[in-house]
mmCIF file of C-alpha atoms and ligand atoms in Angstrom:
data_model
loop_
_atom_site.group_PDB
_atom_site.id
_atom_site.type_symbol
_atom_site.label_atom_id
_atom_site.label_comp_id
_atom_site.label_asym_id
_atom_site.label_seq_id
_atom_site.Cartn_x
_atom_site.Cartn_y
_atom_site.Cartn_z
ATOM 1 C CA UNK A 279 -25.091 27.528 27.763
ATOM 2 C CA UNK A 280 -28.848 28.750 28.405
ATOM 3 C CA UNK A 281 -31.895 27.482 27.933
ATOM 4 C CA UNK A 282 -33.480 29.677 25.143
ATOM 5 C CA UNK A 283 -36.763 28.797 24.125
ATOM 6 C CA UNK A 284 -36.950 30.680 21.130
ATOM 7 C CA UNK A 285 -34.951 33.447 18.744
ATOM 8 C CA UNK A 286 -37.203 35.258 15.889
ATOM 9 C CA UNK A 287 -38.381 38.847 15.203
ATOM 10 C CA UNK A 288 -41.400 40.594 15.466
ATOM 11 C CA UNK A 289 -42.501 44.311 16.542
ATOM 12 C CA UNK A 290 -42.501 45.190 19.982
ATOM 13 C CA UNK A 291 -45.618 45.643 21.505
ATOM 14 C CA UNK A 292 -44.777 47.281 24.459
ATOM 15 C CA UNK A 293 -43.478 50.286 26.640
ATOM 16 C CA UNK A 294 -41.462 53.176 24.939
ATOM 17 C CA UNK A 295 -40.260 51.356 21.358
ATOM 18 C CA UNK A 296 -43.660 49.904 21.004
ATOM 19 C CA UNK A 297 -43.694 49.493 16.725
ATOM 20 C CA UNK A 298 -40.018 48.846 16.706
ATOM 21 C CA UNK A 299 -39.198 45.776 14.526
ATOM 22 C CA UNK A 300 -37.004 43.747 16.957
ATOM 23 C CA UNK A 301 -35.058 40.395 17.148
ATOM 24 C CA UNK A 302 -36.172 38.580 20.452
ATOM 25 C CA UNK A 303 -34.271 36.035 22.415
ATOM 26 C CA UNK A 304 -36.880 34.101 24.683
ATOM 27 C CA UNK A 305 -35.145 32.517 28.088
ATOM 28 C CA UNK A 306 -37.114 29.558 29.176
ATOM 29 C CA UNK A 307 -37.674 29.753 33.065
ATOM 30 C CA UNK A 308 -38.533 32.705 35.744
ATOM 31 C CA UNK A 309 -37.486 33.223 39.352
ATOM 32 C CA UNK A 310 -41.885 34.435 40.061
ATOM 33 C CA UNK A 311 -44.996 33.180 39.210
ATOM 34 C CA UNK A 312 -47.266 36.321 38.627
ATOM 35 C CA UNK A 313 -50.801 34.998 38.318
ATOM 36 C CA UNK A 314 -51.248 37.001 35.288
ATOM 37 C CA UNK A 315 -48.569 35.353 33.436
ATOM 38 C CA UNK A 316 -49.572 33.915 30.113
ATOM 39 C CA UNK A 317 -45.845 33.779 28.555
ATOM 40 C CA UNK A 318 -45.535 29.846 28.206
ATOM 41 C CA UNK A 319 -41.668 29.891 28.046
ATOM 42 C CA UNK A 320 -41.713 31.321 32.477
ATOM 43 C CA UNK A 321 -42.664 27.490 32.595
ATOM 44 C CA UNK A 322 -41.714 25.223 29.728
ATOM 45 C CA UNK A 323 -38.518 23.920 29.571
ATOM 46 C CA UNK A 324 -36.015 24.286 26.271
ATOM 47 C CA UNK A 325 -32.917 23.068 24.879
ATOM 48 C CA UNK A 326 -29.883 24.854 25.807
ATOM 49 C CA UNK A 327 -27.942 27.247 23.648
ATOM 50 C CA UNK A 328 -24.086 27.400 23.320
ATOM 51 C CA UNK A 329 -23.888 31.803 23.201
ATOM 52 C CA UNK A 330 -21.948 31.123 19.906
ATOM 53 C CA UNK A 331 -24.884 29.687 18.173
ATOM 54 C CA UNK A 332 -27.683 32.212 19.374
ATOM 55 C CA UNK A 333 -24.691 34.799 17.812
ATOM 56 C CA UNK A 334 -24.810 33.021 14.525
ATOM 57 C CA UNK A 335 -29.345 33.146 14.737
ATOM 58 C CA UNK A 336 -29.328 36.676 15.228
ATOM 59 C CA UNK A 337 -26.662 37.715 12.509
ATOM 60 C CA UNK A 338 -28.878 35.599 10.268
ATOM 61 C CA UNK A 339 -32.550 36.967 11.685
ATOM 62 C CA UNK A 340 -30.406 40.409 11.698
ATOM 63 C CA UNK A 341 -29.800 40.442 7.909
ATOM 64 C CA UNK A 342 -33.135 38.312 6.510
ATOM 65 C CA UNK A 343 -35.211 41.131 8.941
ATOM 66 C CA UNK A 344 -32.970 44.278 8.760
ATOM 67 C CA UNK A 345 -32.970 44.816 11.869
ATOM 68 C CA UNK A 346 -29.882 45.223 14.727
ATOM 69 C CA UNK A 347 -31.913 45.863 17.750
ATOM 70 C CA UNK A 348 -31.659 42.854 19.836
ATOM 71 C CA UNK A 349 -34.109 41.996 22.693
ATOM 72 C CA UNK A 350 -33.327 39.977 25.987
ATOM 73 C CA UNK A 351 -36.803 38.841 27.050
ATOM 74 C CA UNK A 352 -38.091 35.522 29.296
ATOM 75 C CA UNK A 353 -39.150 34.120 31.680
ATOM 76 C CA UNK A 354 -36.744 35.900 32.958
ATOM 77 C CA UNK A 355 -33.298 36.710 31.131
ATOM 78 C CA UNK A 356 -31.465 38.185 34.011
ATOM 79 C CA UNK A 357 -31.210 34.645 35.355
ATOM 80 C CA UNK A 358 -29.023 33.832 32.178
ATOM 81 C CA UNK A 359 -26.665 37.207 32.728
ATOM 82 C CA UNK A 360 -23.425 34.862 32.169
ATOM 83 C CA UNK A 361 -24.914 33.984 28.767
ATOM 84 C CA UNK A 362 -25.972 37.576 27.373
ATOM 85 C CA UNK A 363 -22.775 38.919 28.634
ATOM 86 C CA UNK A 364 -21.504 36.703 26.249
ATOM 87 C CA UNK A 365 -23.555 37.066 23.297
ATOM 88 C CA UNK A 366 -23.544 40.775 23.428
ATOM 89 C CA UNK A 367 -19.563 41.266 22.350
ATOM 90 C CA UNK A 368 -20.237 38.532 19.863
ATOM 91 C CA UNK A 369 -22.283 40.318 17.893
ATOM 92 C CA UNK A 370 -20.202 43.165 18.283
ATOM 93 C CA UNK A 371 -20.940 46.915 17.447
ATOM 94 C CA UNK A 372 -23.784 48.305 15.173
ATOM 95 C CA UNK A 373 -26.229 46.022 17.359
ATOM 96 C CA UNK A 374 -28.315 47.569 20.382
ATOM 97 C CA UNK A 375 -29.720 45.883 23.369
ATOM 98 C CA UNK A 376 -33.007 46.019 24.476
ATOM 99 C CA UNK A 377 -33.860 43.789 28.558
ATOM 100 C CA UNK A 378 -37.099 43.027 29.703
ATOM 101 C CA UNK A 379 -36.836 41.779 32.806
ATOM 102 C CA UNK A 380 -39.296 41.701 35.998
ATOM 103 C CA UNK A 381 -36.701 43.978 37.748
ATOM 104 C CA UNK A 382 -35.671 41.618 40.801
ATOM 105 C CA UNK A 383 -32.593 40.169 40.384
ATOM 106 C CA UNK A 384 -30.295 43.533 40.280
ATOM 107 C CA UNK A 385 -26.932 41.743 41.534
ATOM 108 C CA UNK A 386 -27.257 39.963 38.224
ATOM 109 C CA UNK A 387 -28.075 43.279 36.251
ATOM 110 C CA UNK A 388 -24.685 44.541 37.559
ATOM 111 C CA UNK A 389 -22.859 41.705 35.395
ATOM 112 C CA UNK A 390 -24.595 42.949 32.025
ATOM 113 C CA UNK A 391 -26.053 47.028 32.387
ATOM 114 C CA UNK A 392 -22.839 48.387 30.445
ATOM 115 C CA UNK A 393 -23.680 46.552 27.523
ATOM 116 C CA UNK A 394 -27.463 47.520 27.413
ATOM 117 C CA UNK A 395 -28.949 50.233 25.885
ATOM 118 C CA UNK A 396 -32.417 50.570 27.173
ATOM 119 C CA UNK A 397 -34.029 48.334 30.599
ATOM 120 C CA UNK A 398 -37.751 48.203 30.262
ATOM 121 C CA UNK A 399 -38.142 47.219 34.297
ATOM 122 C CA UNK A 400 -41.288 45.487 35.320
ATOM 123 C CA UNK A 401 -42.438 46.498 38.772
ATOM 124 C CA UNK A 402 -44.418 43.566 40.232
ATOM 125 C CA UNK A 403 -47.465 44.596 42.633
ATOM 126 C CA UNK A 404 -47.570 41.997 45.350
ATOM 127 C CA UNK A 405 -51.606 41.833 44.204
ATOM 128 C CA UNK A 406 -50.319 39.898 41.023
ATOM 129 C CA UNK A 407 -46.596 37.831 42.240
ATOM 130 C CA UNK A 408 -47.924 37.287 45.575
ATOM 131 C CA UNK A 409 -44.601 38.832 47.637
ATOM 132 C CA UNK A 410 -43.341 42.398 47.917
ATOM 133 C CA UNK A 411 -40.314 42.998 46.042
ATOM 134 C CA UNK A 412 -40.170 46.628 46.782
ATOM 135 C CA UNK A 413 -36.108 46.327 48.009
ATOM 136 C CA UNK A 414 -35.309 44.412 44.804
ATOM 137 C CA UNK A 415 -36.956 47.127 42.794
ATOM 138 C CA UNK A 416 -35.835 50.210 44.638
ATOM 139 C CA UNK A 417 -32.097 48.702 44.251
ATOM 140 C CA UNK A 418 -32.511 47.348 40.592
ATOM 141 C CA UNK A 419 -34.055 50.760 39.435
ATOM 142 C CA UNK A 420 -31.132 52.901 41.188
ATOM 143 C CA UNK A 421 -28.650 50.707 38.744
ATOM 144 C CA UNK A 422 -30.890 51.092 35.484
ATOM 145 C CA UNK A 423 -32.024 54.831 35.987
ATOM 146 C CA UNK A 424 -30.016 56.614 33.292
ATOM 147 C CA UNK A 425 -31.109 53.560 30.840
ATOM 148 C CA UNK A 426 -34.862 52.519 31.950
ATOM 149 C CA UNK A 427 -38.213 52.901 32.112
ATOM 150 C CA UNK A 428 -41.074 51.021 34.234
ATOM 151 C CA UNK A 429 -43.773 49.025 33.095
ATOM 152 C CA UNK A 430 -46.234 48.026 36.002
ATOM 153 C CA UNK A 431 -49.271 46.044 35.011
ATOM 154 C CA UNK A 432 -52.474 46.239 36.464
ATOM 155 C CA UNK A 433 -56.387 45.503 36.642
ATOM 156 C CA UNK A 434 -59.012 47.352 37.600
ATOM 157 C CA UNK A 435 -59.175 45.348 41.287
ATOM 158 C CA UNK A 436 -55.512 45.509 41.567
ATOM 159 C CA UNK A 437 -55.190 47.689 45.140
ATOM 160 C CA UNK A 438 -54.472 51.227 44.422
ATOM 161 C CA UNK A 439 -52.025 51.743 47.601
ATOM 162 C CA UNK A 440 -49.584 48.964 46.269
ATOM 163 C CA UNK A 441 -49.570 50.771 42.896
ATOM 164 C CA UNK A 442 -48.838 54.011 44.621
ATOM 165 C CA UNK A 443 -45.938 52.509 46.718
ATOM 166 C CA UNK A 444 -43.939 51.683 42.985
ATOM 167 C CA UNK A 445 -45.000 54.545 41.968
ATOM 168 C CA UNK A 446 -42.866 56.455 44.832
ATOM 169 C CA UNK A 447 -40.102 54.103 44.704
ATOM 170 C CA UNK A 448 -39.310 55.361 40.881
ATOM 171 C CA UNK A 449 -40.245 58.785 41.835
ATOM 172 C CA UNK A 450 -37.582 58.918 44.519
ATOM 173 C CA UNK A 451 -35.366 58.173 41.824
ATOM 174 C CA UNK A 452 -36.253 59.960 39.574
ATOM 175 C CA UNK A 453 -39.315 62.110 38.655
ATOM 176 C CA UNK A 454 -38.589 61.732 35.120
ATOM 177 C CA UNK A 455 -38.730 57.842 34.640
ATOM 178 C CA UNK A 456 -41.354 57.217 31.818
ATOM 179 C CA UNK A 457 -43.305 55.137 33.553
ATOM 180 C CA UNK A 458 -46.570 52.565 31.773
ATOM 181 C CA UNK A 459 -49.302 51.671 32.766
ATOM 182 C CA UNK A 460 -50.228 48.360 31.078
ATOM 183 C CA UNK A 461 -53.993 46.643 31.522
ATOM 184 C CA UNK A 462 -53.734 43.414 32.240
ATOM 185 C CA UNK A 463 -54.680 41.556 29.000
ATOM 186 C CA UNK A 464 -56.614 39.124 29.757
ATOM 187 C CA UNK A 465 -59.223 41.736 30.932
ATOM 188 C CA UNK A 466 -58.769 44.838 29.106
ATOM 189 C CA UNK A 467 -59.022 42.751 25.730
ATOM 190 C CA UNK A 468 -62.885 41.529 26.742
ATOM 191 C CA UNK A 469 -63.795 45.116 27.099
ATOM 192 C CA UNK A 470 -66.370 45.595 24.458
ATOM 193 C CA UNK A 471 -66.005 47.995 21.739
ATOM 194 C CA UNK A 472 -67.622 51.221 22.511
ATOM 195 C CA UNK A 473 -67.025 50.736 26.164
ATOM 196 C CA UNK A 474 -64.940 53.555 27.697
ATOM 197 C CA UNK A 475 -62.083 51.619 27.807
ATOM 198 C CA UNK A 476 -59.590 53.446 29.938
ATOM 199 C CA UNK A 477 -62.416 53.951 32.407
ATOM 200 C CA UNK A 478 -61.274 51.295 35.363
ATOM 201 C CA UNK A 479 -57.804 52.752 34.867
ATOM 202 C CA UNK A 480 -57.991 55.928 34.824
ATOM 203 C CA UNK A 481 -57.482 56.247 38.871
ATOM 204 C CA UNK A 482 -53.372 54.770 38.320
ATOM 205 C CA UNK A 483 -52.542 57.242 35.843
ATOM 206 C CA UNK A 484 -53.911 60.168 37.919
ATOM 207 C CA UNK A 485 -52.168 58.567 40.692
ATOM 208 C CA UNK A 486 -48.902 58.487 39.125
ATOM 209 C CA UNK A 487 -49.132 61.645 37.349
ATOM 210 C CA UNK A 488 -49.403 63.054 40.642
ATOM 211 C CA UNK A 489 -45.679 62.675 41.275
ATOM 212 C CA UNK A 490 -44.447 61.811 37.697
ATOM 213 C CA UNK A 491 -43.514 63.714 34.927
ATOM 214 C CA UNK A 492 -44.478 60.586 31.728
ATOM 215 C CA UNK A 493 -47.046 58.814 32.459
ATOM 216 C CA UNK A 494 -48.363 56.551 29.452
ATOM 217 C CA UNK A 495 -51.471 54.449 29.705
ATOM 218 C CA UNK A 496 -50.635 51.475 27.237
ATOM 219 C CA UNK A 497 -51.983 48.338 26.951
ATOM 220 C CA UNK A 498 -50.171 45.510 25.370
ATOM 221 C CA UNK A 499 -50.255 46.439 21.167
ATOM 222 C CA UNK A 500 -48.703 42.835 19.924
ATOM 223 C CA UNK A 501 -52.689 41.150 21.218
ATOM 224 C CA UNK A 502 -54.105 43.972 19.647
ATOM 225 C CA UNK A 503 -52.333 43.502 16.476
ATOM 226 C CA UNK A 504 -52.373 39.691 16.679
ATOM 227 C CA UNK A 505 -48.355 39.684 16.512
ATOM 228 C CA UNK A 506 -46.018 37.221 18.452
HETATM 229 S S1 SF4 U 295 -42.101 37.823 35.663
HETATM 230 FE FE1 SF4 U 295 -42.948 37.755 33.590
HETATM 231 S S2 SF4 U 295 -42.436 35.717 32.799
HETATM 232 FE FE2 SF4 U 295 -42.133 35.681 35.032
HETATM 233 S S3 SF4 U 295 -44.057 34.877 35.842
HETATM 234 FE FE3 SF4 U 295 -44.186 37.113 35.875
HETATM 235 S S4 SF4 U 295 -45.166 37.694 33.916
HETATM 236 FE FE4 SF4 U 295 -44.455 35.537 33.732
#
């Protein structure tokens, strides 16, 4: 059993399959408390889910949507890793698996990575979650590298020397880890139209670009598009 908050589909607005019609299955509950976080389900609490009967939602999402590509999003789903380890055989093949996950748990990532296609890894600047994760991430990425790429959110205050830090944690990896750069929405949507909009963000891509070979600067589409 899990608590999951809610199961329905939309596009993804994010990251490397941004425009992808997906079916999402929203944990309630996360293990941090970034002070960006506007996701209501890191906080609320919701009924718990037998893994049989989030199967049977997503066949049934699966056909009325036409879509088999499945998204494990929060909160934080890794802290349910018993449940999607479970879900993911019921559904069995045709289906892929898409986690979003803030990157820090990766002892439970080890219980689920062979069954998921693609990791979209947050990296957490200790700016926003107020604690360095920077072990957590370095380990977590080194288990997701052939499957992932990094999303790290920012602002335009956000310090420039913790962005660089992630940014040589994934390069030490690997140079070739797509890599986002995501404003943070709450400000980058008040930018007025006609403003140069990348402007206060332009410094993190040059930074990263520096010692990465794909560096997007993205900033969540689903506001934008006034999607779920
Ligand atoms: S990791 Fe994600 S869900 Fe959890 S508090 Fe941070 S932004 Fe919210």
């Amino acid at each position: 059993m899990a608590p999951v908050y809610e199961i329905f589909s939309s596009w993804q607005g994010e990251g490397l399959f941004a425009g992808r019609k997906q079916i999402f299955v929203r944990f309630s509950g996360c293990n941090l408390d970034c002070s960006y976080c506007d996701e209501p389900a890191s906080v609320q609490k919701a009924a718990s889910l037998t893994p049989l009967s989030a199967v049977e939602k997503i066949k049934k999402l699966s056909k009325e949507e036409g879509t088999r590509f499945v998204s494990f999003t929060g909160g934080e789903p890794l802290l349910y890793a018993d449940f999607i380890k479970a879900v993911i055989p019921g559904l069995g093949p045709g289906f892929s698996f898409f986690l979003e996950t803030n990157g820090s748990l990766p002892g439970e990532l080890k219980k689920v990575i062979s069954g998921i296609g693609v990791v979209s890894m947050d990296m957490k600047l200790p700016f926003f979650c107020g604690k360095a994760l920077w072990l957590e991430h370095r380990k977590f990425l080194k288990l997701a590298a052939d499957k992932a790429y990094v999303k790290i959110v920012v602002s335009p205050r956000a310090p420039l020397g913790e962005f660089e830090r992630a940014v040589k944690i994934i390069a030490g990896i690997s140079r070739d880890i797509p890599l986002f750069i995501q404003p943070e929405s709450s400000g980058f949507l008040k930018i007025k139209r006609g403003a140069p909009v990348f402007g206060p963000y332009k410094k993190f891509y040059e930074a990263a670009a520096l010692r990465l070979g794909d560096v997007s600067l993205l900033p969540q589409l689903h506001k934008i598009w006034g999607a779920k």
